[in-house]
Amino acid sequence: MSAPAGVAEAPPRAAAPVAGALREAGLAALVALGLFGPMVGLRTEPGAGGLMLVQRWPTVALLCAMVFVGRFGLVWARSHRFPAFLPALARAVPLALALALLFALMLPPLPTGETLLSAGGHDRALALLALFVVAGGVFLALGWGRAAPAVAVASTRSGRWEGSLRRFGRVLGPLLLALALLLPALPWVGRYTLDLGILVLTYVMLGWGLNIVVGLAGLLDLGYVAFYAVGAYSYALLSTSLGWSFWLCLPLAGIMAAFAGILLGFPVLRLRGDYLAIVTLGFGEIIRIVLLNWVSLTGGPNGIGGIPRPSFFGLSFSAGGGPGSFADFFGLEPSPTHRVVFLYYLILALALLTNWVTIRLRRQPLGRAWEALREDEIACRALGINVTTTKLTAFALGAMFGGFAGAFFATRQAFISPESFTFLESAIVLAIVVLGGLGSQIGVAIAAVVMIGGFEVFRDLAEWRMLVFGGAMVLIMVLRPRGIVASRTPTVALGKRRAISGELVGEGHG
Amino acid sequence: MSGPLLAVENVTARYGAVLALDDVSLHVEAGEIVTLIGANGAGKSTLLMTICGDPPARAGRIRFDGADITGQPTHRIMRGGIAQAPEGRRIFGRMSVLENLLIGAQAVAVDPGPELARVFALFPRLEERQAQRAGTLSGGEQQMLAIGRALMSRPRLLLLDEPSLGLAPLVVKGIFAAIRRLNAESGLSVLLVEQNAQAALRLAHRGYTLQTGRIVLAGTGRELLARPEVREAYLGG
Ligand SMILES: Nc1ncnc2c1ncn2[C@@H]1O[C@H](COP(=O)(O)OP(=O)(O)O)[C@@H](O)[C@H]1O
Ligand SMILES: [Mg+2]
């Protein structure tokens, strides 16, 4: 009897890397042609006699060529032993370019006579450039992080940084919390700082919410803004049409968003990585476009105005004071600052709630299952973990906190429209989570302060600040590829003789 | 009750058009160590995964403890008393050793305390390293963790997929000794997939050889070790 077939047979890929790469690239370009042909190649535009069909085949050809080159580069790079950085770059650049191009094509045409390079097109050119840089940074960071070996041997340099950071973190957390709690009472803090604080805290909350999905469960979600929008519109519609109070509508908005999370979760249960990212991105856009076009319900582009403000146990924050107002009840001079301070504490409480729930869940079987899922889905299955419910709870819970934040946003602004819920929001929140160190609560908080605070500080730079931020992000990721706080402390430890209680285990139902 | 603990009857499994298991039948009695040897790509891992329901069997029956488990979802099967230490260990690298072990227990909702004590008694190394990031363990320790994690669900049948993969001979010896001890002391049944045929056949009560998706030979470990075709194909002549 001869030796069994299939012993030590080398995979065929090694034989002809260029030919194989060419074939794969050709296939990818064909798929791109099928997709972009109808989506980009044909466009209806209002013309003299009704809608006119405009054909844009050169653009399609350009897109397909880009896909071809990108795919070729990627496959070719894979067959060589480059440092992890290069394949990640080869993947990030075409993806970001394609994204920027898609957005460019979705925007309304420029006024006649203007091009991206003429004066009238500068804003758009900059915005697209910024999108390219930011998206490239995010893709690079994600791709690179994955390419890095799973068992990263910490270099002494980053080891030292990690050690001092952890020591610092033990003090930093309570310090930040104390600062956040005392901020409105500080003498030099005015209305402007409080408003900025509210904005930063909103992003901290969004970051913590998305962190459940991306950081803990490892499900790359590029459409998180959808849940923010669902929460905001749920609150706006319930409160304006039914007149229900903020405190009743807030949980309802969270439930609606969680429901949307499950709705998104079901179709993407089997997707991972890039594919999951693309579908979630589409989901975010679908929600925005529905809001834009369902005019009878959402008011379309005009949005919803006159959204009621929250009350403090039934006491309103009316500017004029008067009976039943907050100022009257507490015998204070009526002041618009009261409401701002109240909103500040409201979002602080909501953010802390998000943080508290996350920290608690991480110590429990559900949170542990999320993290295990991030590490290795197949192993989870082999251990009897119900992957479906684990994923769906991550989507639902992350979405619920996004929905809370959305309801808060609606009541704070008193006006919402689809413009507030663009892809850029998703990108910013994701950037906060990635920069913070995927899974680290304090890292997310720091990243939110740095990013949103930074946006404000560089406000004078106008469109250029996106560029500055894209650059800063790439820089941080080059220096610290796993985010600001890359380390992870175990959520459970055995004391000397302490047994583990049954509460730590037991998945409950499902 | 009588009858084998695990019975695989005429099972077929495929990945798309690729037939990975072709009419495979084998059984494991309670308290038995059974080994399955075969070359790369023979379908050994597929068989273990099919027992766990992923990929599902396309034809045939799989019975565990008399009950038909064919077509049940994976997590249901694992909760019924089967545990697997999968190929390549697949530990949760960024989580601590202790967290890895706890995940092994939580799906079946057993009290982890006694199991943890048992695993730590079997692999004292894991107790020393319980707070360490699992990804930074040595290869042998990772394999101990993978086995320990599977044991946390208090299984009656343990599926082991190439536990000796990539380990130094001395370390492999330790792992095999632990498997023998588990079987002798608590009567745990083991289905052991191995390429290290010599050691596996010495350890096991019975064995099967799998070749391109089909069972070719069956017998006691000693019988198989003596077969010329086994010597030629798996033991290097
Ligand atoms: N996920 C998969 N998709 C497609 N084919 C697979 C997959 N896993 C294994 N195979 C194929 O099934 C056959 C058996 O593989 P496997 O069970 O892993 O073999 P072994 O564990 O004996 O080395 C091989 O031909 C392999 O290429
Ligand atoms: Mg195998």
XYZ file of C-alpha atoms in Angstrom, chain A residues 1-8 150-152 365-366 368-369 371-372 374-376 378-386 438 482 486 488 490-494 500-502 504-507 510, chain B residues 39-40 49 54 74-75 78-79 84 86 90 92-96 98-99 102-107 109-113 116 120 130-131 133 135-136 142 149-150 211-212 216 229 232-234:
92
model
C 0.000 0.000 0.000
C 1.417 3.356 -0.931
C 1.508 6.312 1.387
C -1.872 7.988 1.692
C -2.546 10.709 -0.795
C -2.181 14.317 0.148
C 0.916 14.065 2.319
C 2.854 17.305 2.415
C -1.760 37.506 17.916
C 0.809 36.990 20.600
C 2.491 40.352 20.587
C -20.505 35.214 31.475
C -22.118 37.351 28.794
C -16.728 37.050 28.788
C -18.491 35.389 25.873
C -14.559 38.867 24.418
C -14.098 35.203 23.613
C -13.647 38.606 19.523
C -10.716 36.282 20.108
C -11.931 33.176 18.291
C -14.742 28.795 16.160
C -13.419 28.060 19.624
C -16.563 29.645 21.057
C -18.731 27.293 19.066
C -16.641 24.336 20.140
C -17.177 25.325 23.776
C -20.927 25.364 23.424
C -21.366 29.130 23.514
C -24.422 30.225 21.595
C -10.436 48.555 21.317
C -3.114 48.793 19.341
C -3.607 48.499 24.555
C -6.193 44.564 29.187
C -8.294 40.381 33.607
C -11.836 40.819 34.855
C -11.625 38.050 37.407
C -8.929 36.788 39.697
C -8.906 34.147 42.375
C -15.616 31.310 42.393
C -19.278 31.664 42.997
C -21.793 30.232 40.618
C -19.590 33.981 37.574
C -20.742 31.171 35.381
C -24.021 29.970 33.981
C -25.026 31.508 30.721
C -30.154 30.800 25.329
C -2.480 11.841 7.004
C -2.966 15.567 6.527
C -16.282 18.894 13.995
C -20.461 21.922 12.348
C -23.425 22.867 18.139
C -24.008 24.525 21.471
C -21.634 20.509 23.606
C -23.982 20.989 26.527
C -13.514 19.470 22.212
C -9.816 21.925 18.760
C -7.566 28.156 19.710
C -8.479 33.154 23.755
C -5.116 34.887 23.509
C -5.860 38.260 25.039
C -7.767 36.852 27.982
C -6.259 35.428 31.146
C -8.522 31.817 34.434
C -10.968 33.575 32.103
C -14.292 29.911 33.073
C -15.576 30.254 29.523
C -15.247 26.510 29.225
C -17.660 26.064 32.113
C -20.188 28.751 31.433
C -22.020 27.323 28.458
C -23.739 26.322 33.592
C -21.832 23.996 35.877
C -20.386 25.331 39.099
C -16.784 26.036 38.076
C -15.253 25.624 41.522
C -11.291 24.325 38.383
C -5.459 22.721 38.436
C -3.864 31.763 36.060
C -3.554 35.554 35.823
C -2.478 36.411 29.298
C -1.445 34.239 24.406
C 1.861 34.554 26.223
C -1.459 26.522 25.721
C -10.871 24.569 29.117
C -12.652 21.629 27.494
C -7.720 7.889 4.535
C -9.291 10.501 2.250
C -9.568 1.930 6.235
C 0.464 -0.916 6.156
C 4.649 1.925 6.315
C 2.226 4.843 6.124
C 2.364 6.358 9.575
